[in-house]
Amino acid sequence: MQYDQALKVLEEADCLADRTAVEAALDRMADAITASIGKKNPMVFCIMNGGLIVTGQLLTRLTFPLELGYLHATRYGHQTSGGDLEWKALFHADVEGRTVLLVDDILDEGVTLKALADECLARGAKKVLTAVLVNKQHERKVMPGYCADFTGLELPDRFVFGYGLDYENMWRNAPGVYAVKGL
Ligand code: 5GP
Ligand code: MG
C-alpha cells in the first residue's frame, strides 16, 4: 500500500479502542492471568505476527517467573478446517507437562487458536490457556460459545487493525484498535 493511501485508511477508520482503553484491557488481562497461572512457571507462546505487540505489552505486566517462545502457523487457504495448519516456525520448546499460555491478537472464528491449543495438548502440555486482545462478537465460532480464557476487548464483527493487527500488512503499529471504514 502506498504511503498516502495508508494515511487515509487510518484517518478514515473508526477508533474502537484507544490507547487508554487497550492499556486498561491489558491491565485486567494481566491481573486475571497472574491469579490463574502466576505460580505455574508457564511457557508463554506469542503467536506471530499478530500477537507480537499484545504479548510484549502483556509480559511487562506479568511479574512472575515464565518462559517465552513463539509460534507461527497460518491456515491453508480460508475454507480448510481444524488441524490444517501451515507451520512457519516449528515448536522449539518442549511443552510436555507444562502449563502453556498462547497469546494472540484476535479470536475471530477461533480455528487457528484452537488448532494451536490442540497441538500443545497433543505434545503433552498439562494445561493450555489462551489470551487474546480482541474477541469478535458473532455466531460463527469454531464451536458454539468458543472463547479465549482471557479476553481484553469485546468488539463488533468488523475488520480491525492496530496493536499488532494488520490491514494489508500495514498499521500493526497503530496505537489503538481501529475498524476500517466500510468494513
Ligand atoms: P480465526 O482462526 O480465529 O478465524 O482467525 C484468526 C486470525 O485471522 C487472526 O489471528 C488474524 O490473523 C486474522 N483475523 C481475523 N479477524 C481479523 C481482523 O479483523 N483483522 C485482522 N487484521 N486480522 C484478522
Ligand atoms: Mg494471527
JSON list of C-alpha atoms and ligand atoms in Angstrom, two decimals:
[
{"chain": "A", "resi": 1, "resn": "MET", "atom": "CA", "xyz": [0.00, 0.00, 0.00]},
{"chain": "A", "resi": 2, "resn": "GLN", "atom": "CA", "xyz": [1.18, 3.50, -0.83]},
{"chain": "A", "resi": 3, "resn": "TYR", "atom": "CA", "xyz": [2.12, 5.92, 1.95]},
{"chain": "A", "resi": 4, "resn": "ASP", "atom": "CA", "xyz": [-0.73, 8.35, 1.17]},
{"chain": "A", "resi": 5, "resn": "GLN", "atom": "CA", "xyz": [-3.30, 5.60, 0.95]},
{"chain": "A", "resi": 6, "resn": "ALA", "atom": "CA", "xyz": [-2.17, 4.13, 4.28]},
{"chain": "A", "resi": 7, "resn": "LEU", "atom": "CA", "xyz": [-2.51, 7.54, 5.95]},
{"chain": "A", "resi": 8, "resn": "LYS", "atom": "CA", "xyz": [-6.04, 7.85, 4.56]},
{"chain": "A", "resi": 9, "resn": "VAL", "atom": "CA", "xyz": [-7.00, 4.41, 5.91]},
{"chain": "A", "resi": 10, "resn": "LEU", "atom": "CA", "xyz": [-6.05, 5.44, 9.45]},
{"chain": "A", "resi": 11, "resn": "GLU", "atom": "CA", "xyz": [-7.63, 8.91, 9.14]},
{"chain": "A", "resi": 12, "resn": "GLU", "atom": "CA", "xyz": [-10.96, 7.47, 7.99]},
{"chain": "A", "resi": 13, "resn": "ALA", "atom": "CA", "xyz": [-11.02, 4.47, 10.34]},
{"chain": "A", "resi": 14, "resn": "ASP", "atom": "CA", "xyz": [-13.28, 4.26, 13.39]},
{"chain": "A", "resi": 15, "resn": "CYS", "atom": "CA", "xyz": [-11.32, 4.02, 16.62]},
{"chain": "A", "resi": 16, "resn": "LEU", "atom": "CA", "xyz": [-12.99, 1.20, 18.60]},
{"chain": "A", "resi": 17, "resn": "ALA", "atom": "CA", "xyz": [-10.47, 1.25, 21.45]},
{"chain": "A", "resi": 18, "resn": "ASP", "atom": "CA", "xyz": [-7.89, 3.98, 22.00]},
{"chain": "A", "resi": 19, "resn": "ARG", "atom": "CA", "xyz": [-4.53, 3.51, 23.73]},
{"chain": "A", "resi": 20, "resn": "THR", "atom": "CA", "xyz": [-6.04, 4.18, 27.17]},
{"chain": "A", "resi": 21, "resn": "ALA", "atom": "CA", "xyz": [-8.78, 1.58, 26.64]},
{"chain": "A", "resi": 22, "resn": "VAL", "atom": "CA", "xyz": [-6.30, -1.01, 25.34]},
{"chain": "A", "resi": 23, "resn": "GLU", "atom": "CA", "xyz": [-3.91, -0.44, 28.24]},
{"chain": "A", "resi": 24, "resn": "ALA", "atom": "CA", "xyz": [-6.76, -0.83, 30.74]},
{"chain": "A", "resi": 25, "resn": "ALA", "atom": "CA", "xyz": [-7.72, -4.08, 28.99]},
{"chain": "A", "resi": 26, "resn": "LEU", "atom": "CA", "xyz": [-4.11, -5.31, 29.20]},
{"chain": "A", "resi": 27, "resn": "ASP", "atom": "CA", "xyz": [-4.03, -4.46, 32.92]},
{"chain": "A", "resi": 28, "resn": "ARG", "atom": "CA", "xyz": [-7.19, -6.52, 33.51]},
{"chain": "A", "resi": 29, "resn": "MET", "atom": "CA", "xyz": [-5.83, -9.43, 31.47]},
{"chain": "A", "resi": 30, "resn": "ALA", "atom": "CA", "xyz": [-2.54, -9.38, 33.38]},
{"chain": "A", "resi": 31, "resn": "ASP", "atom": "CA", "xyz": [-4.34, -9.48, 36.73]},
{"chain": "A", "resi": 32, "resn": "ALA", "atom": "CA", "xyz": [-6.50, -12.42, 35.65]},
{"chain": "A", "resi": 33, "resn": "ILE", "atom": "CA", "xyz": [-3.53, -14.30, 34.17]},
{"chain": "A", "resi": 34, "resn": "THR", "atom": "CA", "xyz": [-1.48, -13.73, 37.33]},
{"chain": "A", "resi": 35, "resn": "ALA", "atom": "CA", "xyz": [-4.31, -15.03, 39.53]},
{"chain": "A", "resi": 36, "resn": "SER", "atom": "CA", "xyz": [-4.70, -18.10, 37.32]},
{"chain": "A", "resi": 37, "resn": "ILE", "atom": "CA", "xyz": [-1.15, -19.24, 36.48]},
{"chain": "A", "resi": 38, "resn": "GLY", "atom": "CA", "xyz": [1.20, -16.93, 38.40]},
{"chain": "A", "resi": 39, "resn": "LYS", "atom": "CA", "xyz": [2.67, -19.84, 40.34]},
{"chain": "A", "resi": 40, "resn": "LYS", "atom": "CA", "xyz": [2.83, -22.38, 37.49]},
{"chain": "A", "resi": 41, "resn": "ASN", "atom": "CA", "xyz": [6.06, -21.29, 35.77]},
{"chain": "A", "resi": 42, "resn": "PRO", "atom": "CA", "xyz": [4.21, -21.24, 32.43]},
{"chain": "A", "resi": 43, "resn": "MET", "atom": "CA", "xyz": [5.56, -21.47, 28.90]},
{"chain": "A", "resi": 44, "resn": "VAL", "atom": "CA", "xyz": [4.13, -18.41, 27.13]},
{"chain": "A", "resi": 45, "resn": "PHE", "atom": "CA", "xyz": [3.92, -18.50, 23.33]},
{"chain": "A", "resi": 46, "resn": "CYS", "atom": "CA", "xyz": [3.48, -15.38, 21.25]},
{"chain": "A", "resi": 47, "resn": "ILE", "atom": "CA", "xyz": [1.50, -16.25, 18.12]},
{"chain": "A", "resi": 48, "resn": "MET", "atom": "CA", "xyz": [3.33, -14.42, 15.33]},
{"chain": "A", "resi": 49, "resn": "ASN", "atom": "CA", "xyz": [2.93, -11.94, 13.81]},
{"chain": "A", "resi": 50, "resn": "GLY", "atom": "CA", "xyz": [-0.31, -10.52, 15.16]},
{"chain": "A", "resi": 51, "resn": "GLY", "atom": "CA", "xyz": [0.40, -11.47, 18.78]},
{"chain": "A", "resi": 52, "resn": "LEU", "atom": "CA", "xyz": [3.71, -9.59, 18.91]},
{"chain": "A", "resi": 53, "resn": "ILE", "atom": "CA", "xyz": [2.54, -6.31, 20.43]},
{"chain": "A", "resi": 54, "resn": "VAL", "atom": "CA", "xyz": [-0.04, -7.82, 22.77]},
{"chain": "A", "resi": 55, "resn": "THR", "atom": "CA", "xyz": [2.49, -10.33, 24.05]},
{"chain": "A", "resi": 56, "resn": "GLY", "atom": "CA", "xyz": [5.18, -7.71, 24.57]},
{"chain": "A", "resi": 57, "resn": "GLN", "atom": "CA", "xyz": [2.90, -5.29, 26.37]},
{"chain": "A", "resi": 58, "resn": "LEU", "atom": "CA", "xyz": [1.31, -8.05, 28.43]},
{"chain": "A", "resi": 59, "resn": "LEU", "atom": "CA", "xyz": [4.60, -9.59, 29.51]},
{"chain": "A", "resi": 60, "resn": "THR", "atom": "CA", "xyz": [5.91, -6.46, 31.19]},
{"chain": "A", "resi": 61, "resn": "ARG", "atom": "CA", "xyz": [2.77, -6.58, 33.33]},
{"chain": "A", "resi": 62, "resn": "LEU", "atom": "CA", "xyz": [3.42, -10.17, 34.44]},
{"chain": "A", "resi": 63, "resn": "THR", "atom": "CA", "xyz": [5.79, -10.13, 37.38]},
{"chain": "A", "resi": 64, "resn": "PHE", "atom": "CA", "xyz": [6.17, -13.86, 37.94]},
{"chain": "A", "resi": 65, "resn": "PRO", "atom": "CA", "xyz": [8.57, -16.47, 36.54]},
{"chain": "A", "resi": 66, "resn": "LEU", "atom": "CA", "xyz": [7.74, -17.57, 33.00]},
{"chain": "A", "resi": 67, "resn": "GLU", "atom": "CA", "xyz": [9.39, -18.66, 29.76]},
{"chain": "A", "resi": 68, "resn": "LEU", "atom": "CA", "xyz": [8.73, -17.01, 26.41]},
{"chain": "A", "resi": 69, "resn": "GLY", "atom": "CA", "xyz": [8.59, -18.62, 22.98]},
{"chain": "A", "resi": 70, "resn": "TYR", "atom": "CA", "xyz": [6.78, -18.04, 19.72]},
{"chain": "A", "resi": 71, "resn": "LEU", "atom": "CA", "xyz": [4.69, -20.00, 17.28]},
{"chain": "A", "resi": 72, "resn": "HIS", "atom": "CA", "xyz": [3.90, -19.10, 13.72]},
{"chain": "A", "resi": 73, "resn": "ALA", "atom": "CA", "xyz": [1.27, -21.03, 11.83]},
{"chain": "A", "resi": 74, "resn": "THR", "atom": "CA", "xyz": [-1.36, -19.98, 9.33]},
{"chain": "A", "resi": 75, "resn": "ARG", "atom": "CA", "xyz": [-4.38, -21.74, 7.95]},
{"chain": "A", "resi": 76, "resn": "TYR", "atom": "CA", "xyz": [-4.14, -23.25, 4.47]},
{"chain": "A", "resi": 77, "resn": "GLY", "atom": "CA", "xyz": [-6.49, -21.04, 2.46]},
{"chain": "A", "resi": 78, "resn": "HIS", "atom": "CA", "xyz": [-9.65, -19.96, 4.19]},
{"chain": "A", "resi": 79, "resn": "GLN", "atom": "CA", "xyz": [-12.11, -22.85, 3.80]},
{"chain": "A", "resi": 80, "resn": "THR", "atom": "CA", "xyz": [-9.99, -25.50, 5.46]},
{"chain": "A", "resi": 81, "resn": "SER", "atom": "CA", "xyz": [-10.77, -26.64, 8.96]},
{"chain": "A", "resi": 82, "resn": "GLY", "atom": "CA", "xyz": [-9.05, -27.55, 12.19]},
{"chain": "A", "resi": 83, "resn": "GLY", "atom": "CA", "xyz": [-5.61, -29.06, 12.04]},
{"chain": "A", "resi": 84, "resn": "ASP", "atom": "CA", "xyz": [-4.70, -27.94, 8.51]},
{"chain": "A", "resi": 85, "resn": "LEU", "atom": "CA", "xyz": [-2.02, -25.59, 9.69]},
{"chain": "A", "resi": 86, "resn": "GLU", "atom": "CA", "xyz": [0.95, -24.47, 7.71]},
{"chain": "A", "resi": 87, "resn": "TRP", "atom": "CA", "xyz": [3.82, -24.14, 10.18]},
{"chain": "A", "resi": 88, "resn": "LYS", "atom": "CA", "xyz": [6.03, -21.12, 9.56]},
{"chain": "A", "resi": 89, "resn": "ALA", "atom": "CA", "xyz": [8.02, -21.70, 12.73]},
{"chain": "A", "resi": 90, "resn": "LEU", "atom": "CA", "xyz": [8.42, -25.08, 14.32]},
{"chain": "A", "resi": 91, "resn": "PHE", "atom": "CA", "xyz": [7.93, -25.80, 18.00]},
{"chain": "A", "resi": 92, "resn": "HIS", "atom": "CA", "xyz": [11.32, -25.09, 19.53]},
{"chain": "A", "resi": 93, "resn": "ALA", "atom": "CA", "xyz": [10.32, -25.63, 23.13]},
{"chain": "A", "resi": 94, "resn": "ASP", "atom": "CA", "xyz": [9.26, -28.74, 24.98]},
{"chain": "A", "resi": 95, "resn": "VAL", "atom": "CA", "xyz": [5.76, -28.31, 26.36]},
{"chain": "A", "resi": 96, "resn": "GLU", "atom": "CA", "xyz": [5.44, -31.74, 27.94]},
{"chain": "A", "resi": 97, "resn": "GLY", "atom": "CA", "xyz": [3.99, -31.44, 31.44]},
{"chain": "A", "resi": 98, "resn": "ARG", "atom": "CA", "xyz": [3.95, -27.63, 31.21]},
{"chain": "A", "resi": 99, "resn": "THR", "atom": "CA", "xyz": [1.25, -25.04, 31.70]},
{"chain": "A", "resi": 100, "resn": "VAL", "atom": "CA", "xyz": [1.08, -23.19, 28.38]},
{"chain": "A", "resi": 101, "resn": "LEU", "atom": "CA", "xyz": [-0.33, -19.75, 27.64]},
{"chain": "A", "resi": 102, "resn": "LEU", "atom": "CA", "xyz": [-0.97, -18.87, 23.98]},
{"chain": "A", "resi": 103, "resn": "VAL", "atom": "CA", "xyz": [-1.19, -15.13, 23.27]},
{"chain": "A", "resi": 104, "resn": "ASP", "atom": "CA", "xyz": [-2.74, -13.81, 20.06]},
{"chain": "A", "resi": 105, "resn": "ASP", "atom": "CA", "xyz": [-4.19, -10.59, 18.73]},
{"chain": "A", "resi": 106, "resn": "ILE", "atom": "CA", "xyz": [-7.75, -11.65, 17.93]},
{"chain": "A", "resi": 107, "resn": "LEU", "atom": "CA", "xyz": [-10.16, -14.52, 18.15]},
{"chain": "A", "resi": 108, "resn": "ASP", "atom": "CA", "xyz": [-12.34, -14.46, 15.06]},
{"chain": "A", "resi": 109, "resn": "GLU", "atom": "CA", "xyz": [-13.73, -17.96, 14.40]},
{"chain": "A", "resi": 110, "resn": "GLY", "atom": "CA", "xyz": [-11.10, -19.39, 16.70]},
{"chain": "A", "resi": 111, "resn": "VAL", "atom": "CA", "xyz": [-9.90, -22.04, 14.25]},
{"chain": "A", "resi": 112, "resn": "THR", "atom": "CA", "xyz": [-6.25, -21.05, 14.47]},
{"chain": "A", "resi": 113, "resn": "LEU", "atom": "CA", "xyz": [-6.08, -20.71, 18.23]},
{"chain": "A", "resi": 114, "resn": "LYS", "atom": "CA", "xyz": [-7.96, -23.95, 18.85]},
{"chain": "A", "resi": 115, "resn": "ALA", "atom": "CA", "xyz": [-5.68, -25.86, 16.45]},
{"chain": "A", "resi": 116, "resn": "LEU", "atom": "CA", "xyz": [-2.59, -24.48, 18.20]},
{"chain": "A", "resi": 117, "resn": "ALA", "atom": "CA", "xyz": [-4.02, -25.34, 21.63]},
{"chain": "A", "resi": 118, "resn": "ASP", "atom": "CA", "xyz": [-4.82, -28.88, 20.43]},
{"chain": "A", "resi": 119, "resn": "GLU", "atom": "CA", "xyz": [-1.27, -29.20, 19.10]},
{"chain": "A", "resi": 120, "resn": "CYS", "atom": "CA", "xyz": [0.16, -28.23, 22.52]},
{"chain": "A", "resi": 121, "resn": "LEU", "atom": "CA", "xyz": [-2.06, -30.80, 24.21]},
{"chain": "A", "resi": 122, "resn": "ALA", "atom": "CA", "xyz": [-1.01, -33.45, 21.67]},
{"chain": "A", "resi": 123, "resn": "ARG", "atom": "CA", "xyz": [2.60, -32.65, 22.60]},
{"chain": "A", "resi": 124, "resn": "GLY", "atom": "CA", "xyz": [1.84, -33.39, 26.23]},
{"chain": "A", "resi": 125, "resn": "ALA", "atom": "CA", "xyz": [1.13, -29.97, 27.73]},
{"chain": "A", "resi": 126, "resn": "LYS", "atom": "CA", "xyz": [-0.51, -30.32, 31.14]},
{"chain": "A", "resi": 127, "resn": "LYS", "atom": "CA", "xyz": [-2.81, -27.35, 30.63]},
{"chain": "A", "resi": 128, "resn": "VAL", "atom": "CA", "xyz": [-3.26, -24.88, 27.78]},
{"chain": "A", "resi": 129, "resn": "LEU", "atom": "CA", "xyz": [-4.76, -21.43, 28.28]},
{"chain": "A", "resi": 130, "resn": "THR", "atom": "CA", "xyz": [-5.38, -18.77, 25.66]},
{"chain": "A", "resi": 131, "resn": "ALA", "atom": "CA", "xyz": [-5.30, -14.97, 25.78]},
{"chain": "A", "resi": 132, "resn": "VAL", "atom": "CA", "xyz": [-6.43, -12.56, 23.06]},
{"chain": "A", "resi": 133, "resn": "LEU", "atom": "CA", "xyz": [-6.67, -8.79, 22.99]},
{"chain": "A", "resi": 134, "resn": "VAL", "atom": "CA", "xyz": [-9.86, -8.84, 20.90]},
{"chain": "A", "resi": 135, "resn": "ASN", "atom": "CA", "xyz": [-12.83, -11.19, 20.69]},
{"chain": "A", "resi": 136, "resn": "LYS", "atom": "CA", "xyz": [-15.01, -10.63, 17.65]},
{"chain": "A", "resi": 137, "resn": "GLN", "atom": "CA", "xyz": [-18.66, -10.90, 18.52]},
{"chain": "A", "resi": 138, "resn": "HIS", "atom": "CA", "xyz": [-20.56, -13.15, 16.10]},
{"chain": "A", "resi": 139, "resn": "GLU", "atom": "CA", "xyz": [-22.11, -16.61, 15.89]},
{"chain": "A", "resi": 140, "resn": "ARG", "atom": "CA", "xyz": [-19.54, -18.28, 13.63]},
{"chain": "A", "resi": 141, "resn": "LYS", "atom": "CA", "xyz": [-17.14, -19.66, 16.26]},
{"chain": "A", "resi": 142, "resn": "VAL", "atom": "CA", "xyz": [-15.38, -22.97, 15.63]},
{"chain": "A", "resi": 143, "resn": "MET", "atom": "CA", "xyz": [-17.54, -24.41, 18.41]},
{"chain": "A", "resi": 144, "resn": "PRO", "atom": "CA", "xyz": [-20.61, -22.60, 19.77]},
{"chain": "A", "resi": 145, "resn": "GLY", "atom": "CA", "xyz": [-19.51, -20.28, 22.56]},
{"chain": "A", "resi": 146, "resn": "TYR", "atom": "CA", "xyz": [-15.78, -20.87, 21.96]},
{"chain": "A", "resi": 147, "resn": "CYS", "atom": "CA", "xyz": [-13.76, -18.09, 23.56]},
{"chain": "A", "resi": 148, "resn": "ALA", "atom": "CA", "xyz": [-10.30, -17.45, 24.97]},
{"chain": "A", "resi": 149, "resn": "ASP", "atom": "CA", "xyz": [-9.57, -17.93, 28.66]},
{"chain": "A", "resi": 150, "resn": "PHE", "atom": "CA", "xyz": [-8.50, -14.27, 28.86]},
{"chain": "A", "resi": 151, "resn": "THR", "atom": "CA", "xyz": [-10.04, -11.60, 26.61]},
{"chain": "A", "resi": 152, "resn": "GLY", "atom": "CA", "xyz": [-9.17, -7.92, 26.59]},
{"chain": "A", "resi": 153, "resn": "LEU", "atom": "CA", "xyz": [-11.89, -6.33, 24.45]},
{"chain": "A", "resi": 154, "resn": "GLU", "atom": "CA", "xyz": [-15.24, -7.49, 23.06]},
{"chain": "A", "resi": 155, "resn": "LEU", "atom": "CA", "xyz": [-15.64, -5.82, 19.68]},
{"chain": "A", "resi": 156, "resn": "PRO", "atom": "CA", "xyz": [-18.21, -5.91, 16.86]},
{"chain": "A", "resi": 157, "resn": "ASP", "atom": "CA", "xyz": [-17.78, -8.09, 13.77]},
{"chain": "A", "resi": 158, "resn": "ARG", "atom": "CA", "xyz": [-15.74, -5.66, 11.69]},
{"chain": "A", "resi": 159, "resn": "PHE", "atom": "CA", "xyz": [-12.27, -5.82, 10.16]},
{"chain": "A", "resi": 160, "resn": "VAL", "atom": "CA", "xyz": [-9.92, -4.26, 12.67]},
{"chain": "A", "resi": 161, "resn": "PHE", "atom": "CA", "xyz": [-6.26, -3.21, 12.74]},
{"chain": "A", "resi": 162, "resn": "GLY", "atom": "CA", "xyz": [-3.73, -1.79, 15.18]},
{"chain": "A", "resi": 163, "resn": "TYR", "atom": "CA", "xyz": [-1.92, -3.16, 18.24]},
{"chain": "A", "resi": 164, "resn": "GLY", "atom": "CA", "xyz": [-0.50, -5.99, 16.14]},
{"chain": "A", "resi": 165, "resn": "LEU", "atom": "CA", "xyz": [-3.41, -6.47, 13.77]},
{"chain": "A", "resi": 166, "resn": "ASP", "atom": "CA", "xyz": [-2.68, -5.53, 10.18]},
{"chain": "A", "resi": 167, "resn": "TYR", "atom": "CA", "xyz": [-4.61, -4.02, 7.35]},
{"chain": "A", "resi": 168, "resn": "GLU", "atom": "CA", "xyz": [-2.96, -5.31, 4.17]},
{"chain": "A", "resi": 169, "resn": "ASN", "atom": "CA", "xyz": [0.30, -5.71, 6.08]},
{"chain": "A", "resi": 170, "resn": "MET", "atom": "CA", "xyz": [0.23, -2.12, 7.32]},
{"chain": "A", "resi": 171, "resn": "TRP", "atom": "CA", "xyz": [-0.61, -0.40, 10.58]},
{"chain": "A", "resi": 172, "resn": "ARG", "atom": "CA", "xyz": [0.23, -3.20, 13.02]},
{"chain": "A", "resi": 173, "resn": "ASN", "atom": "CA", "xyz": [1.80, -0.24, 14.83]},
{"chain": "A", "resi": 174, "resn": "ALA", "atom": "CA", "xyz": [-1.40, 1.83, 15.10]},
{"chain": "A", "resi": 175, "resn": "PRO", "atom": "CA", "xyz": [-1.80, 2.96, 18.72]},
{"chain": "A", "resi": 176, "resn": "GLY", "atom": "CA", "xyz": [-5.36, 1.70, 19.17]},
{"chain": "A", "resi": 177, "resn": "VAL", "atom": "CA", "xyz": [-7.76, -0.80, 17.65]},
{"chain": "A", "resi": 178, "resn": "TYR", "atom": "CA", "xyz": [-9.42, 0.67, 14.57]},
{"chain": "A", "resi": 179, "resn": "ALA", "atom": "CA", "xyz": [-12.12, -0.59, 12.20]},
{"chain": "A", "resi": 180, "resn": "VAL", "atom": "CA", "xyz": [-11.57, 0.03, 8.52]},
{"chain": "A", "resi": 181, "resn": "LYS", "atom": "CA", "xyz": [-14.14, 2.42, 7.04]},
{"chain": "A", "resi": 182, "resn": "GLY", "atom": "CA", "xyz": [-16.88, 0.40, 5.37]},
{"chain": "A", "resi": 183, "resn": "LEU", "atom": "CA", "xyz": [-15.57, -2.97, 6.56]},
{"chain": "B", "resi": 1, "resn": "5GP", "atom": "P1", "xyz": [-9.61, -17.42, 13.23]},
{"chain": "B", "resi": 1, "resn": "5GP", "atom": "O1", "xyz": [-8.86, -18.71, 13.04]},
{"chain": "B", "resi": 1, "resn": "5GP", "atom": "O2", "xyz": [-9.88, -17.10, 14.69]},
{"chain": "B", "resi": 1, "resn": "5GP", "atom": "O3", "xyz": [-10.86, -17.32, 12.43]},
{"chain": "B", "resi": 1, "resn": "5GP", "atom": "O4", "xyz": [-8.68, -16.30, 12.64]},
{"chain": "B", "resi": 1, "resn": "5GP", "atom": "C1", "xyz": [-7.73, -15.74, 13.41]},
{"chain": "B", "resi": 1, "resn": "5GP", "atom": "C2", "xyz": [-6.74, -14.98, 12.59]},
{"chain": "B", "resi": 1, "resn": "5GP", "atom": "O5", "xyz": [-7.36, -14.30, 11.47]},
{"chain": "B", "resi": 1, "resn": "5GP", "atom": "C3", "xyz": [-6.18, -13.91, 13.46]},
{"chain": "B", "resi": 1, "resn": "5GP", "atom": "O6", "xyz": [-5.05, -14.37, 14.19]},
{"chain": "B", "resi": 1, "resn": "5GP", "atom": "C4", "xyz": [-5.85, -12.84, 12.46]},
{"chain": "B", "resi": 1, "resn": "5GP", "atom": "O7", "xyz": [-4.58, -13.11, 11.91]},
{"chain": "B", "resi": 1, "resn": "5GP", "atom": "C5", "xyz": [-6.89, -12.99, 11.37]},
{"chain": "B", "resi": 1, "resn": "5GP", "atom": "N1", "xyz": [-8.02, -12.05, 11.57]},
{"chain": "B", "resi": 1, "resn": "5GP", "atom": "C6", "xyz": [-9.30, -12.34, 11.89]},
{"chain": "B", "resi": 1, "resn": "5GP", "atom": "N2", "xyz": [-10.04, -11.21, 12.00]},
{"chain": "B", "resi": 1, "resn": "5GP", "atom": "C7", "xyz": [-9.21, -10.18, 11.75]},
{"chain": "B", "resi": 1, "resn": "5GP", "atom": "C8", "xyz": [-9.37, -8.74, 11.71]},
{"chain": "B", "resi": 1, "resn": "5GP", "atom": "O8", "xyz": [-10.44, -8.15, 11.93]},
{"chain": "B", "resi": 1, "resn": "5GP", "atom": "N3", "xyz": [-8.27, -8.01, 11.43]},
{"chain": "B", "resi": 1, "resn": "5GP", "atom": "C9", "xyz": [-7.06, -8.60, 11.17]},
{"chain": "B", "resi": 1, "resn": "5GP", "atom": "N4", "xyz": [-6.04, -7.79, 10.90]},
{"chain": "B", "resi": 1, "resn": "5GP", "atom": "N5", "xyz": [-6.87, -9.93, 11.20]},
{"chain": "B", "resi": 1, "resn": "5GP", "atom": "C10", "xyz": [-7.93, -10.72, 11.48]},
{"chain": "B", "resi": 2, "resn": "MG", "atom": "MG", "xyz": [-2.97, -14.13, 13.55]}
]
